mmCIF file of C-alpha atoms and ligand atoms in Angstrom:
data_model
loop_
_atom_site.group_PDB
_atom_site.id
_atom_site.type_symbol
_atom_site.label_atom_id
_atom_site.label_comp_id
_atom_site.label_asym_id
_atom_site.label_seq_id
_atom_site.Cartn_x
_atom_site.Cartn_y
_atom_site.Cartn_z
ATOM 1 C CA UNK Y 1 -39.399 -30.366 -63.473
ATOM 2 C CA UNK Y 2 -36.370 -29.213 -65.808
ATOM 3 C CA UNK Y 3 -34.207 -32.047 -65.491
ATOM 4 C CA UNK Y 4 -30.713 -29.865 -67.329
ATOM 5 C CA UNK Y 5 -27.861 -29.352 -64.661
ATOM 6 C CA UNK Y 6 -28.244 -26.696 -62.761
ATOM 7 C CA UNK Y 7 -24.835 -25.281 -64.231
ATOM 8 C CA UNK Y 8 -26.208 -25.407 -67.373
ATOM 9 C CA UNK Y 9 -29.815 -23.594 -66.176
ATOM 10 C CA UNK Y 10 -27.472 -20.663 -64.773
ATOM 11 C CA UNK Y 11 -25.597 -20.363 -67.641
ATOM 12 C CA UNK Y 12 -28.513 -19.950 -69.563
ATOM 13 C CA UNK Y 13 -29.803 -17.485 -67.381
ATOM 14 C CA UNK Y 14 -26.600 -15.204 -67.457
ATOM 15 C CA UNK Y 15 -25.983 -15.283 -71.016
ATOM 16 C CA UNK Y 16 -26.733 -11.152 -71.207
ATOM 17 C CA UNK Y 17 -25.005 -10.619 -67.774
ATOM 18 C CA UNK Y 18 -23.835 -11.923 -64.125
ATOM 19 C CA UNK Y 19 -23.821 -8.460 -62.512
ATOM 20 C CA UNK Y 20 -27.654 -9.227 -61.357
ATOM 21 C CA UNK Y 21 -29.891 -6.444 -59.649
ATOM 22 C CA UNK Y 22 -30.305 -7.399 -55.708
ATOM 23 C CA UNK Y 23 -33.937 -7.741 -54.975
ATOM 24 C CA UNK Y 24 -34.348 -4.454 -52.138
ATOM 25 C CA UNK Y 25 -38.168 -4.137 -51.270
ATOM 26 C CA UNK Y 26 -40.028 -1.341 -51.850
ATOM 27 C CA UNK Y 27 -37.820 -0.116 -54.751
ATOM 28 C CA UNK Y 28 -36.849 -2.949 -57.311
ATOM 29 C CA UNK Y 29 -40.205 -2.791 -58.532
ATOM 30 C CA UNK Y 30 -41.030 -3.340 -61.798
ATOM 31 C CA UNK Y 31 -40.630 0.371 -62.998
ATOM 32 C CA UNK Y 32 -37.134 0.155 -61.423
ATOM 33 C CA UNK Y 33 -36.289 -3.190 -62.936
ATOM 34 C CA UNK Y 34 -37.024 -1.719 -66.229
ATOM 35 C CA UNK Y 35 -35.055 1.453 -65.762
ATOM 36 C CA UNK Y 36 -32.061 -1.236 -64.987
ATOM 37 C CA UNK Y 37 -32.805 -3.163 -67.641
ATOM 38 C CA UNK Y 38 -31.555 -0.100 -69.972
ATOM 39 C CA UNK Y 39 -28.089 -0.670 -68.595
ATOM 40 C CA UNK Y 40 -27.668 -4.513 -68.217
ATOM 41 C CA UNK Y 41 -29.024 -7.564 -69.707
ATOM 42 C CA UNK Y 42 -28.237 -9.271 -66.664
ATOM 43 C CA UNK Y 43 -31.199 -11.221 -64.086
ATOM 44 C CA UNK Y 44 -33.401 -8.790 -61.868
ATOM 45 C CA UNK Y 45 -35.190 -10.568 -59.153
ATOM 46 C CA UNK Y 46 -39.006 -9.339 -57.601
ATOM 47 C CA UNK Y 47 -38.664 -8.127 -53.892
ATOM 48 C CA UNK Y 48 -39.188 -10.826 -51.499
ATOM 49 C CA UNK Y 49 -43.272 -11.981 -51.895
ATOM 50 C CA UNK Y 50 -45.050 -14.409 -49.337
ATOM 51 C CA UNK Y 51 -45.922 -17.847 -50.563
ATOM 52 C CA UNK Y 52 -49.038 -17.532 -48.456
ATOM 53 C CA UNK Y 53 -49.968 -14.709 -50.288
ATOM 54 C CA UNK Y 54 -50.123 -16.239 -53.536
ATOM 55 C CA UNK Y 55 -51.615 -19.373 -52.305
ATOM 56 C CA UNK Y 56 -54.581 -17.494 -50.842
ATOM 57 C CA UNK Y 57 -54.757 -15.148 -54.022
ATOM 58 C CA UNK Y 58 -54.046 -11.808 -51.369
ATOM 59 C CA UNK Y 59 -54.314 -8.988 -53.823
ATOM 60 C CA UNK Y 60 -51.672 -7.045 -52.523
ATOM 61 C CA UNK Y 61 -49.284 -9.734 -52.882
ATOM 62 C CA UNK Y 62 -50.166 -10.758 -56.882
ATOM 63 C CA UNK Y 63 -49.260 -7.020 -57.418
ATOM 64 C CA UNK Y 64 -46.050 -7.611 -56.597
ATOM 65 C CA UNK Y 65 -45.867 -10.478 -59.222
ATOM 66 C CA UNK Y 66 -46.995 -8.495 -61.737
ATOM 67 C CA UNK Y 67 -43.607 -7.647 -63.973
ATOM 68 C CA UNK Y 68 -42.870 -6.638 -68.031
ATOM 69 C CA UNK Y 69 -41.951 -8.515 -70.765
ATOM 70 C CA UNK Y 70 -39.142 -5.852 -70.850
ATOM 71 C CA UNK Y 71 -37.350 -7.312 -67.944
ATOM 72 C CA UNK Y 72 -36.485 -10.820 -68.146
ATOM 73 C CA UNK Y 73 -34.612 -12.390 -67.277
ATOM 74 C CA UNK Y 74 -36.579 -12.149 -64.317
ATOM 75 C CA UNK Y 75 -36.386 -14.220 -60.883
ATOM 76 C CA UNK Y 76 -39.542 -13.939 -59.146
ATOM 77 C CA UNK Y 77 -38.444 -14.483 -55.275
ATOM 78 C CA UNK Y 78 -41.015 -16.137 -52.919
ATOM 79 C CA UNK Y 79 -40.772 -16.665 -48.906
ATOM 80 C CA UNK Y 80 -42.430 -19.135 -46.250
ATOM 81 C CA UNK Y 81 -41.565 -21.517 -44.057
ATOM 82 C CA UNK Y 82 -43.628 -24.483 -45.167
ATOM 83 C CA UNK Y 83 -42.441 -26.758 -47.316
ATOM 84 C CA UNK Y 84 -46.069 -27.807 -49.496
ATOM 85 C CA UNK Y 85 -47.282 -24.110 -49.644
ATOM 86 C CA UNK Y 86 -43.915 -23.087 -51.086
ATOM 87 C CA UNK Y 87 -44.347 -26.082 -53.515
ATOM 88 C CA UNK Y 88 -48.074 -24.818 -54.102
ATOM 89 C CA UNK Y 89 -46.740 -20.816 -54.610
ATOM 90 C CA UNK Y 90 -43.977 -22.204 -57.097
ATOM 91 C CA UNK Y 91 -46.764 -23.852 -58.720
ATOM 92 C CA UNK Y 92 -49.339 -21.176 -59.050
ATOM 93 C CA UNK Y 93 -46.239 -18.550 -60.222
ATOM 94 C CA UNK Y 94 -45.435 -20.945 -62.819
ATOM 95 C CA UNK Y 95 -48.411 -19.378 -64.836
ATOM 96 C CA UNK Y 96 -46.666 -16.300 -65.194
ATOM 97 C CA UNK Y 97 -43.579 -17.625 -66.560
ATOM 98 C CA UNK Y 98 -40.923 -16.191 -64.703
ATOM 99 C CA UNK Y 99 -37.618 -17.250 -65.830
ATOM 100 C CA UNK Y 100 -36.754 -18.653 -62.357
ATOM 101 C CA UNK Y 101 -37.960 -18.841 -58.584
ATOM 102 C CA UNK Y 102 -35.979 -17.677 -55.950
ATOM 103 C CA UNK Y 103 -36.336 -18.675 -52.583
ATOM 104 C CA UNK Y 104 -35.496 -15.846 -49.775
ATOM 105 C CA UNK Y 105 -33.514 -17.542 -46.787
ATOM 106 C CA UNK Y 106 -32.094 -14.027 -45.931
ATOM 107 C CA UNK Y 107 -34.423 -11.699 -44.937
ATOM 108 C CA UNK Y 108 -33.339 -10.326 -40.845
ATOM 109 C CA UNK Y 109 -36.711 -8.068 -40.911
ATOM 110 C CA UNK Y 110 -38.936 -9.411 -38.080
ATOM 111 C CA UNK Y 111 -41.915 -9.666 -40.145
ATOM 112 C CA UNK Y 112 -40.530 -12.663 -41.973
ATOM 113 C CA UNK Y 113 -37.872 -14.234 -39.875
ATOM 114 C CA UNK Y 114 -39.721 -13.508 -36.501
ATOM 115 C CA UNK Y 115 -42.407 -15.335 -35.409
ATOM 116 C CA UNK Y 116 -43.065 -16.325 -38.612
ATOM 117 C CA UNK Y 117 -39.900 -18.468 -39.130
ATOM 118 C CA UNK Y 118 -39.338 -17.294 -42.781
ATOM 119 C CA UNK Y 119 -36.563 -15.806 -44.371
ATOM 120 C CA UNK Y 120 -33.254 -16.172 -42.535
ATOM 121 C CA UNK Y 121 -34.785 -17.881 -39.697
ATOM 122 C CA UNK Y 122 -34.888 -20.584 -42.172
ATOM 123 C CA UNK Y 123 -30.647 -21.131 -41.877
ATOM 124 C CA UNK Y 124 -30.902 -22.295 -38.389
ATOM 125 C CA UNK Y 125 -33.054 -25.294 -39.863
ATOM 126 C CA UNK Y 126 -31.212 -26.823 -42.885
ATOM 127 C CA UNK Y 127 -33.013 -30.082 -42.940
ATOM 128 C CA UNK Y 128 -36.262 -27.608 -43.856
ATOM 129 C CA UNK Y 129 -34.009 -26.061 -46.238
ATOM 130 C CA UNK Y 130 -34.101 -29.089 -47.820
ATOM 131 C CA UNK Y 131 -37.479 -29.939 -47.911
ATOM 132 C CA UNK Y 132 -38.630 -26.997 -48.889
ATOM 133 C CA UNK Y 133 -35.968 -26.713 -51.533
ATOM 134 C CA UNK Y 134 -37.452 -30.513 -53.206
ATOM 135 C CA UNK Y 135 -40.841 -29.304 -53.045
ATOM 136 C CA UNK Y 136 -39.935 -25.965 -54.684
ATOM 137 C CA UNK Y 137 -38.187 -27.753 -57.182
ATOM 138 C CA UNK Y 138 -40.528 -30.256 -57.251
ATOM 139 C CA UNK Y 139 -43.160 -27.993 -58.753
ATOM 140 C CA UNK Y 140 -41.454 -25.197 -60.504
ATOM 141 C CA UNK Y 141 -40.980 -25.496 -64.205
ATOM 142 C CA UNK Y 142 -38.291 -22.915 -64.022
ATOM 143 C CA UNK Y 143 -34.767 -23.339 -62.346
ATOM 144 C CA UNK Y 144 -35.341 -22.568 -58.547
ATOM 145 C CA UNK Y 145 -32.716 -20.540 -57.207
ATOM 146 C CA UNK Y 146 -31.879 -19.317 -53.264
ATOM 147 C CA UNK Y 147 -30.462 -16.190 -51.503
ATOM 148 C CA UNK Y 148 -29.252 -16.589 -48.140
ATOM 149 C CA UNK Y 149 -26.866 -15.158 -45.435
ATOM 150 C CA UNK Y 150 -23.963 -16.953 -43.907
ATOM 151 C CA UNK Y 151 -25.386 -17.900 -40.763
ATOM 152 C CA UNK Y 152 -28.022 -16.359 -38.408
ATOM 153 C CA UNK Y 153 -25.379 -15.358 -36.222
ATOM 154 C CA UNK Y 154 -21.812 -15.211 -35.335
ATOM 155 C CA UNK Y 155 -22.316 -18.236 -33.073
ATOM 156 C CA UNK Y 156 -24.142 -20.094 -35.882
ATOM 157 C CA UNK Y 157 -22.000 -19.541 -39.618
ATOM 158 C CA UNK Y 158 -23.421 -23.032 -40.891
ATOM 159 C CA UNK Y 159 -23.362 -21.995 -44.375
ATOM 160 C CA UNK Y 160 -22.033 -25.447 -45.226
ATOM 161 C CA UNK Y 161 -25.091 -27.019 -44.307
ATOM 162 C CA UNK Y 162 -27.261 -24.791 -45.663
ATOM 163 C CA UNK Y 163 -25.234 -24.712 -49.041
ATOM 164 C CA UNK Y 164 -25.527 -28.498 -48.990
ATOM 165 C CA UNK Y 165 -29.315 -29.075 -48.158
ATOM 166 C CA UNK Y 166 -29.881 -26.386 -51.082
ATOM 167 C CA UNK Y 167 -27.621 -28.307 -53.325
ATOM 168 C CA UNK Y 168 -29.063 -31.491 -52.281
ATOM 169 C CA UNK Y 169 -32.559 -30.317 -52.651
ATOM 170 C CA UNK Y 170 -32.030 -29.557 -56.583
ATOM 171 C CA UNK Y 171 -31.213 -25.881 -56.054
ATOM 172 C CA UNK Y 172 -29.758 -24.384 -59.516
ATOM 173 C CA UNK Y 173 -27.599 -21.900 -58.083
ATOM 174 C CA UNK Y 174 -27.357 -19.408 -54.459
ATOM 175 C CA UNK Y 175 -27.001 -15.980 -53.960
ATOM 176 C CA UNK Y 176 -24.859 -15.414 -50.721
ATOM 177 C CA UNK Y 177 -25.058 -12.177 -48.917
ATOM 178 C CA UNK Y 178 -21.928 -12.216 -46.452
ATOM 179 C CA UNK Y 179 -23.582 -11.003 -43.285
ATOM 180 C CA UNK Y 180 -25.176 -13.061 -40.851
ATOM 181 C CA UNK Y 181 -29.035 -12.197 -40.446
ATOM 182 C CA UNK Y 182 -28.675 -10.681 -36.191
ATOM 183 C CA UNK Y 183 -25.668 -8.457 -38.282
ATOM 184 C CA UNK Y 184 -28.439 -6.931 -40.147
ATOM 185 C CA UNK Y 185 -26.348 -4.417 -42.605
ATOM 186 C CA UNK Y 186 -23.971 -3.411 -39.775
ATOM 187 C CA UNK Y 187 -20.035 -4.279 -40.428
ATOM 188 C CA UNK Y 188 -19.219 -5.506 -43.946
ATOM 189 C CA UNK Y 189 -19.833 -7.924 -46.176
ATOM 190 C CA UNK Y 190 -17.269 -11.408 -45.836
ATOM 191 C CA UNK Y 191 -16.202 -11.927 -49.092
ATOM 192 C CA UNK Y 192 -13.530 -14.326 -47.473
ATOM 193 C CA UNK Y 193 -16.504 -16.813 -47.050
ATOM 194 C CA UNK Y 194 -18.309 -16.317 -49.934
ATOM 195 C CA UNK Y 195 -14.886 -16.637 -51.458
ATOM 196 C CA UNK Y 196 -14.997 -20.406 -49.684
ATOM 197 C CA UNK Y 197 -18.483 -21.784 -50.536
ATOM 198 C CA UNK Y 198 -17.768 -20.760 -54.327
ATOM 199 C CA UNK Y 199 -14.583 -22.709 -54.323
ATOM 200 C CA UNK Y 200 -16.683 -25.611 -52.788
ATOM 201 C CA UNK Y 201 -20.010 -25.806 -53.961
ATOM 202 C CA UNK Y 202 -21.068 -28.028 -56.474
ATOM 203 C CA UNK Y 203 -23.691 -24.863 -57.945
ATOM 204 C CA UNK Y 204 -22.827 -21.320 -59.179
ATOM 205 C CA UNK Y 205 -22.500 -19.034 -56.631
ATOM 206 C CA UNK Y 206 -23.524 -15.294 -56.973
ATOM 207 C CA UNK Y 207 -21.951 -13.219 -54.426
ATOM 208 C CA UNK Y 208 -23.451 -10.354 -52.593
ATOM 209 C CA UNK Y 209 -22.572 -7.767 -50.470
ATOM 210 C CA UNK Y 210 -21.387 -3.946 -50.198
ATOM 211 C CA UNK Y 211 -20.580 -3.351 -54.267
ATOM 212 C CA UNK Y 212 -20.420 0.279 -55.006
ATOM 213 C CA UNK Y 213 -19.401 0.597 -58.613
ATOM 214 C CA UNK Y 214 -18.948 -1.903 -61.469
ATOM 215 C CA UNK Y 215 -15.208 -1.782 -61.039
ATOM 216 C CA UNK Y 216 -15.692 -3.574 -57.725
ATOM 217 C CA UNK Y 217 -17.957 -5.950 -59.346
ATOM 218 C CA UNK Y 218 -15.292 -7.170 -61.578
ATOM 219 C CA UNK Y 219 -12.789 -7.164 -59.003
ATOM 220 C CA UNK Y 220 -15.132 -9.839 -56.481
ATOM 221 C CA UNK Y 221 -16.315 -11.407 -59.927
ATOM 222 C CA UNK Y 222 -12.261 -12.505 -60.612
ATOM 223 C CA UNK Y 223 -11.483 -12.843 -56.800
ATOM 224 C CA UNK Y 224 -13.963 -14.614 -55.197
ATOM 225 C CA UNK Y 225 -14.277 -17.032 -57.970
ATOM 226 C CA UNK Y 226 -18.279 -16.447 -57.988
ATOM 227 C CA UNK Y 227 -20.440 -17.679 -61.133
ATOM 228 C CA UNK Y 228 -21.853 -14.016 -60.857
ATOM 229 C CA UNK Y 229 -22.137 -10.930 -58.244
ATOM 230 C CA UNK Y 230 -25.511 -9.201 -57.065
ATOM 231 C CA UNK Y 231 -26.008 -5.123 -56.438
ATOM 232 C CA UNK Y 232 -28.149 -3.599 -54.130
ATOM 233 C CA UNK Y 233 -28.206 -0.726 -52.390
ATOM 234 C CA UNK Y 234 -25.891 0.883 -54.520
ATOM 235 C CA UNK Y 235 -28.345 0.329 -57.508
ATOM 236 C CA UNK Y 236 -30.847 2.850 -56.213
ATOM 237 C CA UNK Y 237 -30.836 6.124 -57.481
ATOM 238 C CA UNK Y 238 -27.857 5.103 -59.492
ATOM 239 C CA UNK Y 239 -29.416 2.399 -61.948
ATOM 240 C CA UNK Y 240 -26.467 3.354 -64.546
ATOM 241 C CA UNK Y 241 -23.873 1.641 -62.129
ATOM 242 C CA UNK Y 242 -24.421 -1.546 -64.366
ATOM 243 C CA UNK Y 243 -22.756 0.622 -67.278
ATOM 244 C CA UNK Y 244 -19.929 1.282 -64.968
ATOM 245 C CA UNK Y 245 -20.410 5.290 -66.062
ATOM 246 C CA UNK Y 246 -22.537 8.128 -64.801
ATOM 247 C CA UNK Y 247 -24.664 9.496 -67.840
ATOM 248 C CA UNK Y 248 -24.604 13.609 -68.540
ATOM 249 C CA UNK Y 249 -26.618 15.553 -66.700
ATOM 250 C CA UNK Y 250 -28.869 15.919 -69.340
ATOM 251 C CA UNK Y 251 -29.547 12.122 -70.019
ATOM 252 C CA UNK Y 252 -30.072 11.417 -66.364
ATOM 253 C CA UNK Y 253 -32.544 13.786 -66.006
ATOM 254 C CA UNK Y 254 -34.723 12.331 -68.857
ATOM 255 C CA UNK Y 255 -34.100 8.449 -67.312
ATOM 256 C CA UNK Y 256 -35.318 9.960 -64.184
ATOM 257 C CA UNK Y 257 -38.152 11.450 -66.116
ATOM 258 C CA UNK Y 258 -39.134 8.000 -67.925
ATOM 259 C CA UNK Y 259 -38.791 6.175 -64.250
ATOM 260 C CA UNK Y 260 -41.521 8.702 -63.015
ATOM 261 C CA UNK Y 261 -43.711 7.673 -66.297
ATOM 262 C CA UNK Y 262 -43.087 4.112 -66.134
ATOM 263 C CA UNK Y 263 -44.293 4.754 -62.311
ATOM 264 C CA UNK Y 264 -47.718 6.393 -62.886
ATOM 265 C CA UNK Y 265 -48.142 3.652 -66.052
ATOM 266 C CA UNK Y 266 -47.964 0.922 -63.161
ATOM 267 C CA UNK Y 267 -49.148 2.623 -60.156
ATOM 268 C CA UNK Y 268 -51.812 5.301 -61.295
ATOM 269 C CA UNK Y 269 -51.448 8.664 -60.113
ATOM 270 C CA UNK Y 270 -50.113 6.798 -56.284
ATOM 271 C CA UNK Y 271 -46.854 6.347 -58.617
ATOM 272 C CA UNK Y 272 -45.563 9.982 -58.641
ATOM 273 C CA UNK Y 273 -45.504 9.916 -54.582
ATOM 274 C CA UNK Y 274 -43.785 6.236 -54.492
ATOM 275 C CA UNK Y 275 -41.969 8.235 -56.516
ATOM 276 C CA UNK Y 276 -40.612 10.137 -54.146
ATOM 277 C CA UNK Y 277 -38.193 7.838 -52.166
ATOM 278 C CA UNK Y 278 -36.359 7.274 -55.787
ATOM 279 C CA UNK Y 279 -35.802 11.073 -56.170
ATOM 280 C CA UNK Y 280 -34.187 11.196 -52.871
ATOM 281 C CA UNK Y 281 -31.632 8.767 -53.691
ATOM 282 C CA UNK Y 282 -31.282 10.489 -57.665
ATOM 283 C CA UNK Y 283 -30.515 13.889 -56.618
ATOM 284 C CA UNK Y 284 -27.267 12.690 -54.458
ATOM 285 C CA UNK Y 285 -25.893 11.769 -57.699
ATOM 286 C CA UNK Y 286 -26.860 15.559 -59.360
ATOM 287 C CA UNK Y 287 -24.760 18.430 -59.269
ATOM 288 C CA UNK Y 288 -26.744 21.267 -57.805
ATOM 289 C CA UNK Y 289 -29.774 19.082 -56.774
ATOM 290 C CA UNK Y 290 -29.983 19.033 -53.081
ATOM 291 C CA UNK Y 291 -31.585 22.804 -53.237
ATOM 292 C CA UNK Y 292 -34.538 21.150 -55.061
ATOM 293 C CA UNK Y 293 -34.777 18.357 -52.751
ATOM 294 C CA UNK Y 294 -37.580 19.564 -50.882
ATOM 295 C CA UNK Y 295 -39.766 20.580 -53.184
ATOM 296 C CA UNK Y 296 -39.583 17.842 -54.947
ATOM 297 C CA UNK Y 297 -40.579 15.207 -52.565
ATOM 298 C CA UNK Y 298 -43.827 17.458 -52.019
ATOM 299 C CA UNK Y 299 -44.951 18.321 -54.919
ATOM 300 C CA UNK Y 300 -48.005 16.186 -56.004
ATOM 301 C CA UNK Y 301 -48.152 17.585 -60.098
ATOM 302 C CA UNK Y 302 -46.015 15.412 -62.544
ATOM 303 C CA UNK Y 303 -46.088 18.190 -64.634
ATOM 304 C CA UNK Y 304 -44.022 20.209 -61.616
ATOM 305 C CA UNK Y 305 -41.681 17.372 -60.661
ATOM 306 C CA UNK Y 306 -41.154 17.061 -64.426
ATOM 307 C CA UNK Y 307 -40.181 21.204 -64.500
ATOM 308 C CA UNK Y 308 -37.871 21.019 -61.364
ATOM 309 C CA UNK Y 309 -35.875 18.237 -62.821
ATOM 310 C CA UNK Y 310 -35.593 20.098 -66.192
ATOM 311 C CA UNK Y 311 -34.611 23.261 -64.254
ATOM 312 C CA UNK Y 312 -31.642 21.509 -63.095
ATOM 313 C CA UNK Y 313 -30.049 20.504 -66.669
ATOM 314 C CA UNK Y 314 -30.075 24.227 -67.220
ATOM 315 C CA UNK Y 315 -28.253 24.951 -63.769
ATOM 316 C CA UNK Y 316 -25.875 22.309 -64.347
ATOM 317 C CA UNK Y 317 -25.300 23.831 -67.515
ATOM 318 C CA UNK Y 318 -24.917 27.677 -66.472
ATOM 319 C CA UNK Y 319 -22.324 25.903 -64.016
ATOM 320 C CA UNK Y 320 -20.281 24.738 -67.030
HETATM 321 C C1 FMN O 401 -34.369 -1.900 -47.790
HETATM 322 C C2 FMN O 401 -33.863 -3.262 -48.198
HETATM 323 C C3 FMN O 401 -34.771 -4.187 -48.686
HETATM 324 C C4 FMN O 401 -34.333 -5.462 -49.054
HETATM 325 N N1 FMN O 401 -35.230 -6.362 -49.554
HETATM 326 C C5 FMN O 401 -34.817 -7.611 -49.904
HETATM 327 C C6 FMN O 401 -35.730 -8.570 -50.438
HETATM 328 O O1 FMN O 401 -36.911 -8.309 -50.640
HETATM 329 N N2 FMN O 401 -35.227 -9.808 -50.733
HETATM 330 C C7 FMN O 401 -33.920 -10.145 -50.544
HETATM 331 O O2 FMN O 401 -33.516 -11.272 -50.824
HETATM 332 N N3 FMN O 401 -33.042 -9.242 -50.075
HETATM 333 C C8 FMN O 401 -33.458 -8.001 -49.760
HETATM 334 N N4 FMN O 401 -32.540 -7.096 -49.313
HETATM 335 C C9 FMN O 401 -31.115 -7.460 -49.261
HETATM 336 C C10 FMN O 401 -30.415 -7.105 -50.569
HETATM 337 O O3 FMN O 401 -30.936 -7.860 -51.653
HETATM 338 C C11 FMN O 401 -28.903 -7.385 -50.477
HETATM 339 O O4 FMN O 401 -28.700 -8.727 -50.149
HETATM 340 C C12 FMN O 401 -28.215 -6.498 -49.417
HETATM 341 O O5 FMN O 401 -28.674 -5.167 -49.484
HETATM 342 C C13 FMN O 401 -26.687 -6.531 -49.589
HETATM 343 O O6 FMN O 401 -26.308 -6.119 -50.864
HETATM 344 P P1 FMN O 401 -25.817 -4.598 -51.164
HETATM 345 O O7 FMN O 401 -24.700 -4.330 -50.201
HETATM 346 O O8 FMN O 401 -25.390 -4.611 -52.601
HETATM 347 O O9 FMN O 401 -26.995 -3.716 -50.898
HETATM 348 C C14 FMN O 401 -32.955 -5.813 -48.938
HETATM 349 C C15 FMN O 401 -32.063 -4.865 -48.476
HETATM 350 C C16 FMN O 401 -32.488 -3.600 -48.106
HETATM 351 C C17 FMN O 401 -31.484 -2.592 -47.625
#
């Protein structure tokens, strides 16, 4: 185990960034992550990947480890509820050399935090938070970091405790989303709280929740007294919100265009139609772009998809 102070571990971590990219499954993939990394420096972090999974070598799940050189610092974030297979996941992901582990402790989606007591089921159980934060720690070689919610539900905002068992168990620093896991996304994020367990804890806290531009990062960055701040949702389709400026026209079209390659590099020719869910969220950003927006989540040709986004430079520039 690395035995440096968990201040110093995040400081090392952050020393191109603290605006990090928000894990969001399904689209932070490594394509994404490396379309991000063209705007910020800062930590990206895998979507959320089961510890059983790795342990049993599920193929499915060691394609989601698989990430670029290109993208570090890179957090590779693993979920379970037991405390050994964690500590045998952390293990078996040390191989690939991420440059931490993060443990999820947040995730509402019944798949994890149903029946199978993962995820933010995990925050009505801090003494497991603790155990499996030792054996995480225990076994990693790389800072282990966590990302939770403030409390499963109103009724139950025990983020003290949880902050503490994670502290206690070695954890190098905490991500806080500020939404309770039965909230879901509904209502907004409490920066009032988050605001709290950074002026207490005894790790760096990143905040989390509801950021929309890199102006508003700054602004929670200063006022909630955070070691760093996460973006999510507002990351997608908009990957140059870590430069805190919308490119031209021109120059988001050919990002677009190198997402879609980096896709088919990583997928095979299934990469232009995961494609598809990214182009959704682009064209809100493009002026003239919602008339294309059909075609271009059917089309199966690269070559097409690559036309239709061309066409609208020249449309955006006849608009001029
Ligand atoms: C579709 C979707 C998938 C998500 N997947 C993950 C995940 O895999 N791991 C995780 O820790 N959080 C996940 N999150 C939560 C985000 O990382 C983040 O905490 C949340 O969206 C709030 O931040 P935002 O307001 O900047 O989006 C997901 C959120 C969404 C909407």
């Amino acid at each position: 185990m690395d035995s440096r102070a968990p201040i110093e571990q995040f400081n090392q971590l952050t020393t191109k960034g603290n605006i990090f990219l928000a894990p969001i499954a399904g689209f932070t993939d490594s394509p994404f992550r490396r379309i991000v990394r063209k705007f910020t420096g800062a930590p990206v972090i895998t979507e959320l990947i089961s510890a059983d999974g790795i342990v049993r070598e599920n193929k499915k799940t060691l394609d989601l480890l698989k990430f670029h050189d290109d993208e570090r610092p890179l957090g590779i974030q693993i979920f379970g509820k037991i405390p050994e297979i964690m500590g045998e996941a952390a293990a078996a992901v040390n191989d690939l050399k991420p440059d931490f582990i993060d443990l999820n402790m947040g995730c509402p989606a019944m798949r994890v935090s149903g029946s199978g007591g993962s995820g933010a089921a995990l925050l009505r159980d801090p003494v497991r938070v603790r155990e499996i934060t030792e054996k995480t720690v225990s076994k990693a070689l790389v800072p282990v970091s966590a990302k939770i919610r403030i409390g499963w539900d109103d009724g139950s905002k025990n983020y003290r405790d949880i902050v503490k068992a994670l502290a206690d168990g070695g954890i190098s620093f905490i991500t806080v989303h500020g939404r309770t896991a039965s909230q879901r996304y509904r209502g907004t994020a409490d920066w009032d709280v988050i605001r709290e367990i950074a002026e207490t804890s005894s790790v760096p806290i990143v905040g989390n929740g509801d950021i929309s531009s890199l102006g508003k990062a700054m602004e929670r960055l200063n006022s909630s007294r955070c070691s760093g701040v996460m973006i999510g949702r507002c990351a997608i389709g908009n990957p140059w919100i870590f430069a805190g400026e919308k490119p031209s026209t021109e120059k988001m079209i050919s990002l677009i265009i190198e997402h879609l390659e980096l896709m088919i590099e990583f997928y095979g020719a299934r990469g232009v139609i995961l494609m598809r869910k990214h182009l959704v969220k682009y064209i809100h950003g493009i002026r003239n772009a919602s008339s294309v927006r059909r075609e271009l989540v059917t089309v199966t040709d690269k070559e097409k998809i690559i036309a239709i986004l061309q066409g609208l430079i020249y449309a955006d520039e006849a608009h001029q």
